[in-house]
Short mmCIF file of C-alpha atoms in Angstrom, two decimals:
data_model
loop_
_atom_site.label_atom_id
_atom_site.label_comp_id
_atom_site.label_asym_id
_atom_site.label_seq_id
_atom_site.Cartn_x
_atom_site.Cartn_y
_atom_site.Cartn_z
CA MET A 1 -9.63 111.33 44.95
CA ASP A 2 -7.87 113.12 47.75
CA LEU A 3 -4.33 113.56 46.51
CA GLU A 4 -3.11 114.68 49.92
CA LYS A 5 -3.78 111.16 51.33
CA GLN A 6 -1.84 109.35 48.59
CA PRO A 7 1.47 107.93 49.87
CA GLN A 8 4.48 109.83 48.63
CA LYS A 9 7.15 107.77 46.87
CA PRO A 10 10.63 108.56 48.12
CA VAL A 11 12.78 110.35 45.61
CA ALA A 12 15.96 108.43 44.79
CA PRO A 13 19.10 110.48 45.33
CA ALA A 14 20.80 111.59 42.19
CA GLU A 15 23.82 109.52 41.28
CA PRO A 16 27.06 111.47 41.36
CA ALA A 17 28.55 112.22 37.99
CA PRO A 18 31.53 109.98 37.19
CA VAL A 19 34.87 111.65 37.85
CA ALA A 20 37.13 111.67 34.84
CA PRO A 21 40.64 110.36 35.54
CA ALA A 22 43.30 113.04 35.81
CA PRO A 23 45.27 113.42 32.61
CA ALA A 24 48.77 111.98 32.71
CA ALA A 25 51.55 114.50 33.07
CA ALA A 26 53.36 115.37 29.90
CA GLY A 27 56.22 112.98 29.30
CA ASP A 28 54.97 110.32 31.78
CA SER A 29 54.20 107.90 28.95
CA LEU A 30 57.61 108.38 27.35
CA ARG A 31 59.57 105.14 27.19
CA ALA A 32 62.38 105.09 29.75
CA SER A 33 65.95 104.93 28.44
CA ASP A 34 68.98 103.33 30.06
CA ALA A 35 70.16 106.82 31.01
CA ASP A 36 66.82 107.50 32.76
CA ARG A 37 67.13 104.29 34.77
CA ASP A 38 70.77 105.00 35.66
CA ARG A 39 69.83 108.48 36.89
CA ILE A 40 67.21 107.05 39.25
CA ALA A 41 69.63 104.32 40.38
CA ASP A 42 72.21 107.01 41.25
CA ILE A 43 69.66 108.81 43.43
CA LEU A 44 68.88 105.55 45.25
CA ARG A 45 72.57 104.83 45.74
CA ASP A 46 73.12 108.25 47.33
CA ALA A 47 70.03 107.78 49.54
CA LEU A 48 71.41 104.44 50.77
CA ALA A 49 74.82 105.99 51.53
CA GLU A 50 73.15 108.82 53.49
CA GLY A 51 70.98 106.41 55.50
CA ARG A 52 67.67 107.66 54.09
CA ILE A 53 66.73 104.11 53.03
CA ASP A 54 68.03 100.76 54.22
CA ALA A 55 69.59 98.00 52.12
CA GLU A 56 66.33 96.04 51.82
CA GLU A 57 64.34 99.04 50.60
CA HIS A 58 67.18 99.98 48.24
CA SER A 59 67.06 96.50 46.72
CA GLU A 60 63.28 96.67 46.29
CA ARG A 61 63.42 100.08 44.63
CA ILE A 62 66.28 99.07 42.32
CA ASP A 63 64.21 96.11 41.16
CA ALA A 64 61.34 98.50 40.42
CA VAL A 65 63.70 100.79 38.48
CA TYR A 66 64.73 98.09 36.04
CA ARG A 67 61.17 96.79 35.70
CA ALA A 68 59.86 100.26 34.79
CA LYS A 69 59.03 100.82 31.14
CA THR A 70 58.12 104.54 31.17
CA VAL A 71 59.41 107.73 32.76
CA GLY A 72 56.11 108.02 34.64
CA GLU A 73 56.86 104.75 36.41
CA LEU A 74 60.37 105.85 37.38
CA GLU A 75 59.72 109.22 39.04
CA PRO A 76 57.50 107.95 41.93
CA ILE A 77 60.32 105.61 43.01
CA VAL A 78 62.43 108.57 44.17
CA ARG A 79 59.74 111.20 44.78
CA ASP A 80 60.40 111.16 48.56
CA LEU A 81 64.19 111.50 48.13
CA PRO A 82 66.43 114.51 47.43
CA ALA A 83 66.85 115.12 43.69
CA GLY A 84 63.83 112.89 43.11
CA THR A 85 62.18 115.65 41.11
CA ARG A 86 64.04 117.81 38.62
CA PRO A 87 63.75 121.47 39.60
CA SER A 88 61.98 123.63 37.09
CA GLN A 89 64.11 126.22 35.39
CA ASP A 90 63.32 129.67 34.14
CA PRO A 91 65.68 130.20 31.21
CA GLU A 92 65.97 133.90 31.96
CA SER A 93 67.00 133.37 35.60
CA ALA A 94 68.72 129.98 35.58
CA TYR A 95 71.51 130.97 33.23
CA ALA A 96 73.00 134.26 34.40
CA TYR A 97 75.98 134.66 32.07
CA GLY A 98 78.35 137.55 32.37
CA PRO A 99 79.65 139.62 29.43
CA ASP A 100 81.61 137.59 26.89
CA ASP A 101 85.19 138.78 27.38
CA THR A 102 86.92 137.81 24.12
CA SER A 103 90.22 139.31 25.33
CA ALA A 104 90.53 136.99 28.34
CA PRO A 105 93.54 134.64 28.08
CA ALA A 106 92.95 130.95 27.56
CA ASP A 107 93.29 128.53 30.46
CA ASN A 108 96.10 126.02 29.79
CA VAL A 109 96.03 122.46 31.14
CA VAL A 110 99.20 120.45 30.41
CA ALA A 111 100.26 116.89 31.20
CA VAL A 112 103.70 115.70 30.00
CA PHE A 113 104.57 112.26 31.32
CA SER A 114 102.16 113.12 34.14
CA SER A 115 98.50 113.41 35.14
CA THR A 116 96.43 116.59 35.53
CA THR A 117 92.88 116.87 36.82
CA ARG A 118 90.52 119.84 36.81
CA LYS A 119 87.30 119.14 38.70
CA GLY A 120 85.00 120.33 41.49
CA ARG A 121 83.55 123.83 41.90
CA TRP A 122 85.51 126.10 39.57
CA ARG A 123 84.73 128.87 37.14
CA VAL A 124 85.12 127.78 33.54
CA GLY A 125 86.90 130.19 31.24
CA ARG A 126 85.84 130.96 27.69
CA ARG A 127 88.71 128.94 26.23
CA THR A 128 90.78 126.06 27.56
CA ASN A 129 93.81 124.50 25.86
CA ALA A 130 94.47 120.91 26.97
CA PHE A 131 97.75 119.31 25.86
CA SER A 132 98.73 115.77 26.79
CA LEU A 133 102.06 114.16 25.82
CA PHE A 134 102.42 110.67 27.26
CA GLY A 135 100.12 111.95 30.00
CA HIS A 136 96.52 112.01 31.20
CA ILE A 137 94.20 115.01 31.53
CA GLU A 138 90.75 114.89 33.13
CA ILE A 139 88.46 117.93 32.84
CA ASP A 140 85.24 117.48 34.83
CA LEU A 141 82.64 120.21 34.22
CA THR A 142 79.79 118.58 36.14
CA GLU A 143 80.12 120.97 39.12
CA ALA A 144 81.72 123.88 37.29
CA LEU A 145 80.33 127.42 37.03
CA PHE A 146 79.75 128.56 33.47
CA ALA A 147 80.31 132.32 33.35
CA GLN A 148 79.56 132.39 29.62
CA ARG A 149 77.25 130.38 27.38
CA LEU A 150 79.92 129.13 24.93
CA THR A 151 82.96 127.28 26.25
CA THR A 152 85.63 125.96 23.85
CA ILE A 153 88.17 123.30 24.76
CA ASN A 154 91.05 122.74 22.34
CA ALA A 155 92.35 119.25 23.11
CA THR A 156 95.59 117.77 21.78
CA SER A 157 96.69 114.27 22.74
CA ILE A 158 99.98 112.69 21.58
CA PHE A 159 100.49 109.22 23.01
CA GLY A 160 98.27 110.48 25.82
CA ASN A 161 94.70 110.86 26.97
CA VAL A 162 92.28 113.79 27.39
CA GLU A 163 88.88 113.11 29.00
CA VAL A 164 86.12 115.70 29.35
CA ARG A 165 82.94 115.09 31.37
CA VAL A 166 79.95 117.43 31.20
CA PRO A 167 76.47 117.65 32.82
CA GLU A 168 73.61 115.91 31.02
CA ASN A 169 71.54 119.04 30.38
CA ILE A 170 74.00 121.12 28.34
CA SER A 171 74.87 121.07 24.64
CA LEU A 172 78.05 119.22 23.67
CA ARG A 173 79.64 119.42 20.23
CA GLY A 174 82.92 118.24 18.77
CA ASN A 175 85.16 118.65 15.75
CA GLY A 176 88.43 116.75 15.56
CA THR A 177 90.53 113.97 14.10
CA GLY A 178 92.27 110.85 15.36
CA VAL A 179 95.51 109.77 13.66
CA PHE A 180 96.20 106.21 14.74
CA GLY A 181 94.19 107.27 17.74
CA ASN A 182 90.69 108.11 18.94
CA PHE A 183 88.73 111.37 18.88
CA GLU A 184 85.23 110.75 20.25
CA VAL A 185 82.70 113.38 21.30
CA VAL A 186 79.12 112.42 22.18
CA ASN A 187 77.24 115.23 20.43
CA MET A 188 74.02 116.30 22.15
CA GLU A 189 71.70 119.30 22.20
CA ALA A 190 70.08 120.59 25.39
CA ALA A 191 66.31 121.01 25.51
CA ASP A 192 66.81 124.54 26.89
CA PRO A 193 68.12 126.87 24.16
CA GLN A 194 69.82 129.01 26.85
CA ALA A 195 71.83 126.11 28.32
CA PRO A 196 75.64 126.21 28.21
CA VAL A 197 77.38 124.96 25.07
CA VAL A 198 80.72 123.13 25.25
CA VAL A 199 82.68 122.65 22.01
CA ILE A 200 85.62 120.23 21.84
CA ASN A 201 88.14 120.84 19.04
CA GLY A 202 91.45 119.13 18.42
CA TYR A 203 93.14 115.89 17.43
CA SER A 204 94.89 112.85 18.81
CA VAL A 205 97.99 111.07 17.52
CA PHE A 206 98.40 107.57 18.91
CA GLY A 207 96.26 108.87 21.76
CA ASN A 208 92.71 109.47 22.92
CA VAL A 209 90.39 112.48 23.18
CA GLU A 210 86.98 111.72 24.64
CA ALA A 211 84.07 113.91 25.76
CA LYS A 212 80.69 112.70 27.02
CA PRO A 213 77.99 113.48 29.63
CA LYS A 214 78.21 112.13 33.15
CA ARG A 215 74.98 110.39 34.03
CA GLY A 216 73.02 111.85 36.90
CA LYS A 217 74.80 115.23 36.79
CA TRP A 218 72.75 118.33 35.96
CA VAL A 219 73.41 122.06 35.81
CA THR A 220 70.75 123.76 37.95
CA ASN A 221 70.22 127.26 39.32
CA LEU A 222 73.39 128.71 37.80
CA GLN A 223 72.51 132.24 38.84
CA SER A 224 72.48 131.61 42.59
CA ARG A 225 75.54 129.37 42.39
CA LEU A 226 77.49 131.98 40.43
CA ARG A 227 76.56 134.79 42.85
CA LYS A 228 77.53 132.62 45.83
CA HIS A 229 80.85 131.77 44.18
CA LEU A 230 81.59 135.45 43.56
CA GLY A 231 80.57 136.40 47.13
CA HIS A 232 77.53 138.52 46.13
#
């Protein structure tokens, strides 16, 4: 038989190998907390105020925020907006602390039958003494510059109020007593071991001392912020 005259059967093209799905990013399957949802909601609120999204889109995204069950479902909602993705931090460059000057005098914040507020962009000293007598003191560290890793606030409230607010990604610790009053510190530990540490000590007598994180506020890129503040 002449093999050259036999019809040639067409060769079927090889089927492409199935593509394996990309692995989920670490943490995407983590269950979302109320704080996670509030952080995303704050970003959407700012985007609406700045005109980046309109009221209808804001409403749609807010609905998606509170329907989300995992962190992986939350992040895409704000991926196209400022602060939609947390900047990565290098512990050795993000926290550029200066030398710990133990001889520096303490910063005193006093409110006697009055109100005192310390907030905005300011350089936090190593020690702060806050004394309130029939007054109100607010210390907001969410935009502050930490020149040292450990910051201690000694808070005393007598028939008054002392409130401390800190960023979400620092360590916050407290040790105090309330006598017919309230001493409440939301203790938390930062994931980054080089993050700033704020310690609240003191007591309240018929008053209130309170310290907790402010949702949606983060300390980022401390080195560049500190150099800019110092004019370098």
